[in-house]
């Protein structure tokens, strides 16, 4: 990533300074990708020793990136590393950190009470325009946002582990999320190099909603033995939607219509 590219993408997203709360596995990754794309980042956690660990893991990860990007030029690799590291500052003072920030991404422990306490404590401190987002995997964004007075400037940004590698970003809208906020979140997601998809605030959003039942089914398969047939199992029963489509001759591309309409002739 060149510096020029990084700076212009930061400008496009209209979010320049980001505060990441929680310097664990996810928060460190989010801080890294934001810094790599030219954003100014403050990473906040509760204790200095945790901050120190986050700082070390980000530096180690960025060193690997620098070596890859400038594999034939150690001087350039060093400069690349220095520039990106300079974009990140670290703090244990949340209130101070959000005083002039454009976006807060919360990546703390998966606990509703902890998230409520956090967002309550920054609501009246952060500037009016600041957008709040949670990286929760399993909690409702609407319920997290319920304690906030800025529900129109609230949404979900659900990253995947490891953040610097995984391309997908789920952008979650709650009923109150304004169009402007949603666009800001989408633009920022794109500016940090992610492929963004829009999700409703439903359990598991899109990926985990599909993935978790699959995991569980794999375990069930293991439990009941791979080769036995269980026709009474709900999962194998015919699906009404599919039956209807087939009975209407909507067989997909070959008939011009299935779940989607195709332009190809029937
Ligand atoms: P983690 O346990 O690695 O990190 C959480 C960090 O938050 C810790 O460093 C902790 O000290 C800090 N923290 C706790 N309370 C805090 C507070 N009040 N203020 C500031 N910092 C605080 O957890 P991880 O895995 O990074 O998960 C964080 C969030 O991201 C959770 O909501 C989780 O559901 C979500 N998530 C996790 C994924 C994963 O694969 N681990 C994937 C996508 C989302």
mmCIF file of C-alpha atoms and ligand atoms in Angstrom:
data_model
loop_
_atom_site.group_PDB
_atom_site.id
_atom_site.type_symbol
_atom_site.label_atom_id
_atom_site.label_comp_id
_atom_site.label_asym_id
_atom_site.label_seq_id
_atom_site.Cartn_x
_atom_site.Cartn_y
_atom_site.Cartn_z
ATOM 1 C CA UNK A 1 0.000 0.000 0.000
ATOM 2 C CA UNK A 2 1.505 3.300 -1.022
ATOM 3 C CA UNK A 3 1.244 6.285 1.259
ATOM 4 C CA UNK A 4 -0.517 8.348 -1.369
ATOM 5 C CA UNK A 5 -3.237 5.780 -1.812
ATOM 6 C CA UNK A 6 -3.605 5.408 1.908
ATOM 7 C CA UNK A 7 -4.060 9.133 2.495
ATOM 8 C CA UNK A 8 -6.624 9.622 -0.258
ATOM 9 C CA UNK A 9 -8.721 6.671 0.909
ATOM 10 C CA UNK A 10 -8.745 8.095 4.426
ATOM 11 C CA UNK A 11 -10.092 11.379 3.070
ATOM 12 C CA UNK A 12 -12.776 9.723 1.002
ATOM 13 C CA UNK A 13 -14.279 7.952 3.961
ATOM 14 C CA UNK A 14 -14.743 11.297 5.821
ATOM 15 C CA UNK A 15 -13.518 9.478 8.882
ATOM 16 C CA UNK A 16 -9.981 10.432 9.731
ATOM 17 C CA UNK A 17 -9.544 9.649 13.386
ATOM 18 C CA UNK A 18 -10.744 6.352 14.810
ATOM 19 C CA UNK A 19 -10.838 5.211 18.416
ATOM 20 C CA UNK A 20 -10.720 1.454 18.899
ATOM 21 C CA UNK A 21 -11.800 0.339 22.357
ATOM 22 C CA UNK A 22 -10.393 -3.032 23.413
ATOM 23 C CA UNK A 23 -6.851 -3.979 22.455
ATOM 24 C CA UNK A 24 -7.351 -7.737 22.344
ATOM 25 C CA UNK A 25 -7.358 -10.027 19.342
ATOM 26 C CA UNK A 26 -9.908 -8.073 17.310
ATOM 27 C CA UNK A 27 -9.182 -4.521 18.465
ATOM 28 C CA UNK A 28 -5.483 -4.853 17.636
ATOM 29 C CA UNK A 29 -6.314 -6.139 14.167
ATOM 30 C CA UNK A 30 -8.814 -3.354 13.520
ATOM 31 C CA UNK A 31 -6.318 -0.733 14.719
ATOM 32 C CA UNK A 32 -3.685 -2.175 12.384
ATOM 33 C CA UNK A 33 -5.821 -2.138 9.230
ATOM 34 C CA UNK A 34 -7.093 1.359 10.004
ATOM 35 C CA UNK A 35 -3.538 2.655 10.477
ATOM 36 C CA UNK A 36 -2.355 0.845 7.359
ATOM 37 C CA UNK A 37 -4.940 2.684 5.279
ATOM 38 C CA UNK A 38 -3.793 6.076 6.537
ATOM 39 C CA UNK A 39 -6.197 6.726 9.399
ATOM 40 C CA UNK A 40 -5.130 8.151 12.722
ATOM 41 C CA UNK A 41 -5.935 5.612 15.388
ATOM 42 C CA UNK A 42 -6.120 5.603 19.170
ATOM 43 C CA UNK A 43 -6.265 2.156 20.721
ATOM 44 C CA UNK A 44 -7.754 2.092 24.204
ATOM 45 C CA UNK A 45 -7.692 -0.656 26.817
ATOM 46 C CA UNK A 46 -8.030 -0.823 30.571
ATOM 47 C CA UNK A 47 -4.466 -1.529 31.633
ATOM 48 C CA UNK A 48 -0.991 -0.438 30.535
ATOM 49 C CA UNK A 49 0.335 -4.014 30.335
ATOM 50 C CA UNK A 50 -2.465 -5.026 27.936
ATOM 51 C CA UNK A 51 -1.756 -1.938 25.845
ATOM 52 C CA UNK A 52 1.918 -2.913 25.749
ATOM 53 C CA UNK A 53 1.025 -6.392 24.457
ATOM 54 C CA UNK A 54 -1.274 -4.923 21.804
ATOM 55 C CA UNK A 55 1.479 -2.556 20.709
ATOM 56 C CA UNK A 56 3.947 -5.430 20.395
ATOM 57 C CA UNK A 57 1.573 -7.651 18.450
ATOM 58 C CA UNK A 58 0.658 -4.848 16.022
ATOM 59 C CA UNK A 59 4.346 -4.030 15.464
ATOM 60 C CA UNK A 60 5.172 -7.689 14.832
ATOM 61 C CA UNK A 61 2.285 -8.080 12.411
ATOM 62 C CA UNK A 62 3.153 -4.872 10.554
ATOM 63 C CA UNK A 63 6.782 -5.928 10.301
ATOM 64 C CA UNK A 64 5.653 -9.007 8.382
ATOM 65 C CA UNK A 65 3.512 -6.836 6.093
ATOM 66 C CA UNK A 66 6.399 -4.410 5.512
ATOM 67 C CA UNK A 67 8.746 -7.258 4.590
ATOM 68 C CA UNK A 68 6.200 -8.595 2.121
ATOM 69 C CA UNK A 69 5.379 -5.249 0.508
ATOM 70 C CA UNK A 70 9.011 -4.121 0.191
ATOM 71 C CA UNK A 71 10.789 -7.462 0.077
ATOM 72 C CA UNK A 72 13.710 -6.161 -1.991
ATOM 73 C CA UNK A 73 14.197 -2.896 -0.147
ATOM 74 C CA UNK A 74 14.793 -3.048 3.618
ATOM 75 C CA UNK A 75 15.078 0.758 3.778
ATOM 76 C CA UNK A 76 11.628 1.220 2.292
ATOM 77 C CA UNK A 77 10.240 -1.534 4.506
ATOM 78 C CA UNK A 78 11.560 0.330 7.559
ATOM 79 C CA UNK A 79 10.027 3.611 6.390
ATOM 80 C CA UNK A 80 6.701 1.919 5.640
ATOM 81 C CA UNK A 81 6.669 0.423 9.135
ATOM 82 C CA UNK A 82 7.569 3.715 10.791
ATOM 83 C CA UNK A 83 4.888 5.649 8.909
ATOM 84 C CA UNK A 84 2.119 3.231 9.829
ATOM 85 C CA UNK A 85 3.201 2.844 13.454
ATOM 86 C CA UNK A 86 3.174 6.633 13.754
ATOM 87 C CA UNK A 87 -0.550 6.573 12.923
ATOM 88 C CA UNK A 88 -1.355 4.678 16.132
ATOM 89 C CA UNK A 89 -1.385 6.042 19.631
ATOM 90 C CA UNK A 90 -2.284 4.096 22.754
ATOM 91 C CA UNK A 91 -4.245 5.093 25.815
ATOM 92 C CA UNK A 92 -5.971 3.899 28.971
ATOM 93 C CA UNK A 93 -8.003 7.116 29.112
ATOM 94 C CA UNK A 94 -11.157 6.473 27.096
ATOM 95 C CA UNK A 95 -12.847 9.808 27.799
ATOM 96 C CA UNK A 96 -9.846 11.769 26.626
ATOM 97 C CA UNK A 97 -9.410 9.558 23.563
ATOM 98 C CA UNK A 98 -12.910 10.134 22.198
ATOM 99 C CA UNK A 99 -12.840 13.941 22.576
ATOM 100 C CA UNK A 100 -11.873 14.513 18.959
ATOM 101 C CA UNK A 101 -12.602 11.316 17.125
ATOM 102 C CA UNK A 102 -14.813 10.575 14.099
ATOM 103 C CA UNK A 103 -15.560 6.926 14.803
ATOM 104 C CA UNK A 104 -15.493 4.700 17.885
ATOM 105 C CA UNK A 105 -15.233 0.967 17.247
ATOM 106 C CA UNK A 106 -15.911 -1.064 20.365
ATOM 107 C CA UNK A 107 -14.165 -4.454 20.567
ATOM 108 C CA UNK A 108 -14.245 -5.210 24.292
ATOM 109 C CA UNK A 109 -15.444 -8.298 26.133
ATOM 110 C CA UNK A 110 -18.664 -9.873 24.777
ATOM 111 C CA UNK A 111 -20.880 -8.717 27.619
ATOM 112 C CA UNK A 112 -23.933 -6.483 27.279
ATOM 113 C CA UNK A 113 -23.480 -4.776 30.643
ATOM 114 C CA UNK A 114 -19.831 -3.923 29.899
ATOM 115 C CA UNK A 115 -20.780 -2.536 26.479
ATOM 116 C CA UNK A 116 -23.613 -0.474 27.993
ATOM 117 C CA UNK A 117 -21.287 0.987 30.614
ATOM 118 C CA UNK A 118 -18.772 1.861 27.936
ATOM 119 C CA UNK A 119 -21.143 3.580 25.516
ATOM 120 C CA UNK A 120 -22.918 5.421 28.355
ATOM 121 C CA UNK A 121 -19.595 6.781 29.549
ATOM 122 C CA UNK A 122 -18.661 8.302 26.174
ATOM 123 C CA UNK A 123 -22.013 9.483 24.814
ATOM 124 C CA UNK A 124 -21.809 13.005 26.148
ATOM 125 C CA UNK A 125 -18.024 13.289 25.775
ATOM 126 C CA UNK A 126 -17.590 12.418 22.090
ATOM 127 C CA UNK A 127 -18.301 15.153 19.516
ATOM 128 C CA UNK A 128 -21.804 15.345 18.002
ATOM 129 C CA UNK A 129 -20.752 13.952 14.630
ATOM 130 C CA UNK A 130 -18.929 10.929 16.039
ATOM 131 C CA UNK A 131 -20.294 7.563 14.954
ATOM 132 C CA UNK A 132 -20.372 4.653 17.409
ATOM 133 C CA UNK A 133 -20.005 1.057 16.263
ATOM 134 C CA UNK A 134 -19.728 -2.323 17.941
ATOM 135 C CA UNK A 135 -17.801 -5.341 16.706
ATOM 136 C CA UNK A 136 -19.995 -7.757 18.663
ATOM 137 C CA UNK A 137 -20.472 -11.224 17.192
ATOM 138 C CA UNK A 138 -23.553 -12.318 19.043
ATOM 139 C CA UNK A 139 -25.239 -9.415 20.808
ATOM 140 C CA UNK A 140 -27.943 -7.206 19.331
ATOM 141 C CA UNK A 141 -26.600 -3.872 18.080
ATOM 142 C CA UNK A 142 -29.992 -2.308 18.838
ATOM 143 C CA UNK A 143 -29.789 -3.448 22.434
ATOM 144 C CA UNK A 144 -26.215 -2.174 22.766
ATOM 145 C CA UNK A 145 -27.303 1.170 21.270
ATOM 146 C CA UNK A 146 -30.353 1.412 23.538
ATOM 147 C CA UNK A 147 -28.364 3.291 26.201
ATOM 148 C CA UNK A 148 -27.139 5.866 23.700
ATOM 149 C CA UNK A 149 -28.668 9.196 22.741
ATOM 150 C CA UNK A 150 -27.125 8.959 19.280
ATOM 151 C CA UNK A 151 -28.932 5.924 17.892
ATOM 152 C CA UNK A 152 -28.949 7.550 14.450
ATOM 153 C CA UNK A 153 -25.158 7.564 14.615
ATOM 154 C CA UNK A 154 -24.879 3.946 15.761
ATOM 155 C CA UNK A 155 -24.253 0.730 13.859
ATOM 156 C CA UNK A 156 -22.326 -2.499 13.789
ATOM 157 C CA UNK A 157 -18.962 -3.203 12.187
ATOM 158 C CA UNK A 158 -18.385 -6.924 12.424
ATOM 159 C CA UNK A 159 -14.872 -7.978 11.442
ATOM 160 C CA UNK A 160 -13.471 -11.485 11.109
ATOM 161 C CA UNK A 161 -10.376 -12.987 12.638
ATOM 162 C CA UNK A 162 -7.566 -12.414 11.661
ATOM 163 C CA UNK A 163 -8.646 -8.884 10.759
ATOM 164 C CA UNK A 164 -5.643 -7.971 8.544
ATOM 165 C CA UNK A 165 -6.289 -11.087 6.427
ATOM 166 C CA UNK A 166 -10.059 -11.525 6.305
ATOM 167 C CA UNK A 167 -11.614 -9.368 3.608
ATOM 168 C CA UNK A 168 -15.225 -9.382 4.715
ATOM 169 C CA UNK A 169 -16.823 -6.715 6.878
ATOM 170 C CA UNK A 170 -20.453 -6.906 7.944
ATOM 171 C CA UNK A 171 -21.980 -3.442 8.286
ATOM 172 C CA UNK A 172 -25.028 -3.638 10.515
ATOM 173 C CA UNK A 173 -27.873 -1.145 10.421
ATOM 174 C CA UNK A 174 -30.361 -0.786 13.211
ATOM 175 C CA UNK A 175 -33.766 0.813 12.575
ATOM 176 C CA UNK A 176 -32.478 4.150 13.838
ATOM 177 C CA UNK A 177 -29.184 4.197 11.878
ATOM 178 C CA UNK A 178 -29.339 7.206 9.559
ATOM 179 C CA UNK A 179 -28.507 6.924 5.880
ATOM 180 C CA UNK A 180 -25.553 9.286 6.415
ATOM 181 C CA UNK A 181 -24.149 7.094 9.198
ATOM 182 C CA UNK A 182 -24.630 3.954 7.142
ATOM 183 C CA UNK A 183 -22.816 5.547 4.183
ATOM 184 C CA UNK A 184 -19.993 6.672 6.479
ATOM 185 C CA UNK A 185 -19.568 3.145 7.825
ATOM 186 C CA UNK A 186 -19.667 1.601 4.349
ATOM 187 C CA UNK A 187 -17.179 4.148 2.988
ATOM 188 C CA UNK A 188 -14.847 3.668 5.902
ATOM 189 C CA UNK A 189 -15.025 -0.112 5.490
ATOM 190 C CA UNK A 190 -14.094 0.251 1.827
ATOM 191 C CA UNK A 191 -11.334 2.757 2.668
ATOM 192 C CA UNK A 192 -9.675 0.198 4.938
ATOM 193 C CA UNK A 193 -9.773 -2.305 2.090
ATOM 194 C CA UNK A 194 -12.665 -4.497 3.160
ATOM 195 C CA UNK A 195 -15.482 -5.995 1.140
ATOM 196 C CA UNK A 196 -18.567 -4.668 2.890
ATOM 197 C CA UNK A 197 -21.946 -6.289 3.062
ATOM 198 C CA UNK A 198 -25.061 -4.789 4.642
ATOM 199 C CA UNK A 199 -26.715 -6.768 7.416
ATOM 200 C CA UNK A 200 -29.857 -6.460 9.449
ATOM 201 C CA UNK A 201 -29.503 -6.570 13.209
ATOM 202 C CA UNK A 202 -30.434 -10.247 13.456
ATOM 203 C CA UNK A 203 -28.672 -12.950 15.525
ATOM 204 C CA UNK A 204 -25.431 -14.029 13.848
ATOM 205 C CA UNK A 205 -25.879 -11.354 11.148
ATOM 206 C CA UNK A 206 -25.104 -13.163 7.861
ATOM 207 C CA UNK A 207 -21.918 -15.189 8.204
ATOM 208 C CA UNK A 208 -22.388 -16.679 11.665
ATOM 209 C CA UNK A 209 -26.083 -17.245 10.972
ATOM 210 C CA UNK A 210 -24.980 -19.564 8.157
ATOM 211 C CA UNK A 211 -21.799 -20.857 9.715
ATOM 212 C CA UNK A 212 -22.888 -21.794 13.224
ATOM 213 C CA UNK A 213 -25.713 -24.161 12.176
ATOM 214 C CA UNK A 214 -23.236 -25.761 9.780
ATOM 215 C CA UNK A 215 -20.707 -26.285 12.571
ATOM 216 C CA UNK A 216 -23.391 -27.746 14.797
ATOM 217 C CA UNK A 217 -24.626 -30.014 12.029
ATOM 218 C CA UNK A 218 -21.080 -31.253 11.458
ATOM 219 C CA UNK A 219 -20.847 -32.177 15.132
ATOM 220 C CA UNK A 220 -24.253 -33.904 14.968
ATOM 221 C CA UNK A 221 -23.052 -35.885 11.949
ATOM 222 C CA UNK A 222 -20.073 -36.996 13.959
ATOM 223 C CA UNK A 223 -22.291 -37.941 16.909
ATOM 224 C CA UNK A 224 -24.692 -40.057 14.899
ATOM 225 C CA UNK A 225 -22.067 -41.690 12.671
ATOM 226 C CA UNK A 226 -21.414 -40.649 9.147
ATOM 227 C CA UNK A 227 -22.967 -43.380 7.151
ATOM 228 C CA UNK A 228 -26.381 -43.806 8.877
ATOM 229 C CA UNK A 229 -29.500 -42.372 7.325
ATOM 230 C CA UNK A 230 -32.011 -40.457 9.405
ATOM 231 C CA UNK A 231 -34.885 -39.500 7.143
ATOM 232 C CA UNK A 232 -36.862 -38.118 10.062
ATOM 233 C CA UNK A 233 -34.229 -35.453 10.650
ATOM 234 C CA UNK A 234 -35.734 -32.004 10.055
ATOM 235 C CA UNK A 235 -32.748 -30.874 8.021
ATOM 236 C CA UNK A 236 -33.418 -33.359 5.212
ATOM 237 C CA UNK A 237 -37.118 -32.549 4.849
ATOM 238 C CA UNK A 238 -38.228 -30.918 1.564
ATOM 239 C CA UNK A 239 -38.275 -27.147 1.612
ATOM 240 C CA UNK A 240 -41.504 -25.398 0.617
ATOM 241 C CA UNK A 241 -39.811 -22.509 -1.195
ATOM 242 C CA UNK A 242 -37.809 -24.879 -3.346
ATOM 243 C CA UNK A 243 -40.845 -27.069 -4.115
ATOM 244 C CA UNK A 244 -42.795 -23.994 -5.204
ATOM 245 C CA UNK A 245 -40.022 -22.746 -7.500
ATOM 246 C CA UNK A 246 -39.662 -26.189 -9.093
ATOM 247 C CA UNK A 247 -43.427 -26.592 -9.577
ATOM 248 C CA UNK A 248 -43.463 -23.221 -11.355
ATOM 249 C CA UNK A 249 -40.653 -24.356 -13.635
ATOM 250 C CA UNK A 250 -38.226 -21.885 -12.127
ATOM 251 C CA UNK A 251 -35.126 -24.007 -12.237
ATOM 252 C CA UNK A 252 -32.497 -21.288 -12.263
ATOM 253 C CA UNK A 253 -30.344 -20.094 -15.141
ATOM 254 C CA UNK A 254 -31.488 -22.777 -17.556
ATOM 255 C CA UNK A 255 -35.114 -21.623 -17.363
ATOM 256 C CA UNK A 256 -34.346 -17.921 -17.012
ATOM 257 C CA UNK A 257 -35.636 -17.705 -13.452
ATOM 258 C CA UNK A 258 -34.976 -19.297 -10.084
ATOM 259 C CA UNK A 259 -34.361 -17.316 -6.933
ATOM 260 C CA UNK A 260 -33.223 -14.603 -9.376
ATOM 261 C CA UNK A 261 -34.355 -13.528 -12.834
ATOM 262 C CA UNK A 262 -31.781 -14.038 -15.583
ATOM 263 C CA UNK A 263 -31.522 -12.205 -18.853
ATOM 264 C CA UNK A 264 -30.558 -15.326 -20.739
ATOM 265 C CA UNK A 265 -33.349 -16.629 -23.032
ATOM 266 C CA UNK A 266 -35.402 -19.557 -21.754
HETATM 267 P P1 LIG B 1 -10.269 -10.216 23.650
HETATM 268 O O1 LIG B 1 -10.586 -10.826 24.962
HETATM 269 O O2 LIG B 1 -9.088 -10.706 22.886
HETATM 270 O O3 LIG B 1 -10.103 -8.636 23.833
HETATM 271 C C1 LIG B 1 -10.974 -7.849 24.573
HETATM 272 C C2 LIG B 1 -10.167 -6.684 25.126
HETATM 273 O O4 LIG B 1 -11.070 -5.714 25.640
HETATM 274 C C3 LIG B 1 -9.218 -7.083 26.271
HETATM 275 O O5 LIG B 1 -7.914 -6.644 25.965
HETATM 276 C C4 LIG B 1 -9.796 -6.352 27.487
HETATM 277 O O6 LIG B 1 -8.800 -5.911 28.389
HETATM 278 C C5 LIG B 1 -10.482 -5.171 26.815
HETATM 279 N N1 LIG B 1 -11.546 -4.560 27.602
HETATM 280 C C6 LIG B 1 -12.497 -5.157 28.340
HETATM 281 N N2 LIG B 1 -13.311 -4.236 28.890
HETATM 282 C C7 LIG B 1 -12.863 -3.027 28.481
HETATM 283 C C8 LIG B 1 -13.278 -1.679 28.698
HETATM 284 N N3 LIG B 1 -14.326 -1.402 29.452
HETATM 285 N N4 LIG B 1 -12.590 -0.690 28.098
HETATM 286 C C9 LIG B 1 -11.526 -0.962 27.314
HETATM 287 N N5 LIG B 1 -11.088 -2.209 27.079
HETATM 288 C C10 LIG B 1 -11.749 -3.227 27.645
HETATM 289 O O7 LIG B 1 -11.622 -10.342 22.780
HETATM 290 P P2 LIG B 1 -11.793 -10.352 21.192
HETATM 291 O O8 LIG B 1 -11.751 -11.745 20.698
HETATM 292 O O9 LIG B 1 -10.897 -9.348 20.590
HETATM 293 O O10 LIG B 1 -13.325 -9.879 21.052
HETATM 294 C C11 LIG B 1 -13.716 -8.553 21.261
HETATM 295 C C12 LIG B 1 -15.096 -8.330 20.643
HETATM 296 O O11 LIG B 1 -15.059 -8.675 19.262
HETATM 297 C C13 LIG B 1 -16.234 -9.170 21.253
HETATM 298 O O12 LIG B 1 -17.403 -8.401 21.266
HETATM 299 C C14 LIG B 1 -16.374 -10.325 20.265
HETATM 300 O O13 LIG B 1 -17.667 -10.866 20.232
HETATM 301 C C15 LIG B 1 -16.065 -9.645 18.956
HETATM 302 N N6 LIG B 1 -15.573 -10.502 17.887
HETATM 303 C C16 LIG B 1 -14.657 -11.487 18.116
HETATM 304 C C17 LIG B 1 -14.185 -12.297 17.082
HETATM 305 C C18 LIG B 1 -13.153 -13.345 17.310
HETATM 306 O O14 LIG B 1 -12.917 -14.152 16.383
HETATM 307 N N7 LIG B 1 -12.506 -13.399 18.463
HETATM 308 C C19 LIG B 1 -14.700 -12.121 15.696
HETATM 309 C C20 LIG B 1 -15.598 -10.994 15.537
HETATM 310 C C21 LIG B 1 -16.037 -10.259 16.603
#
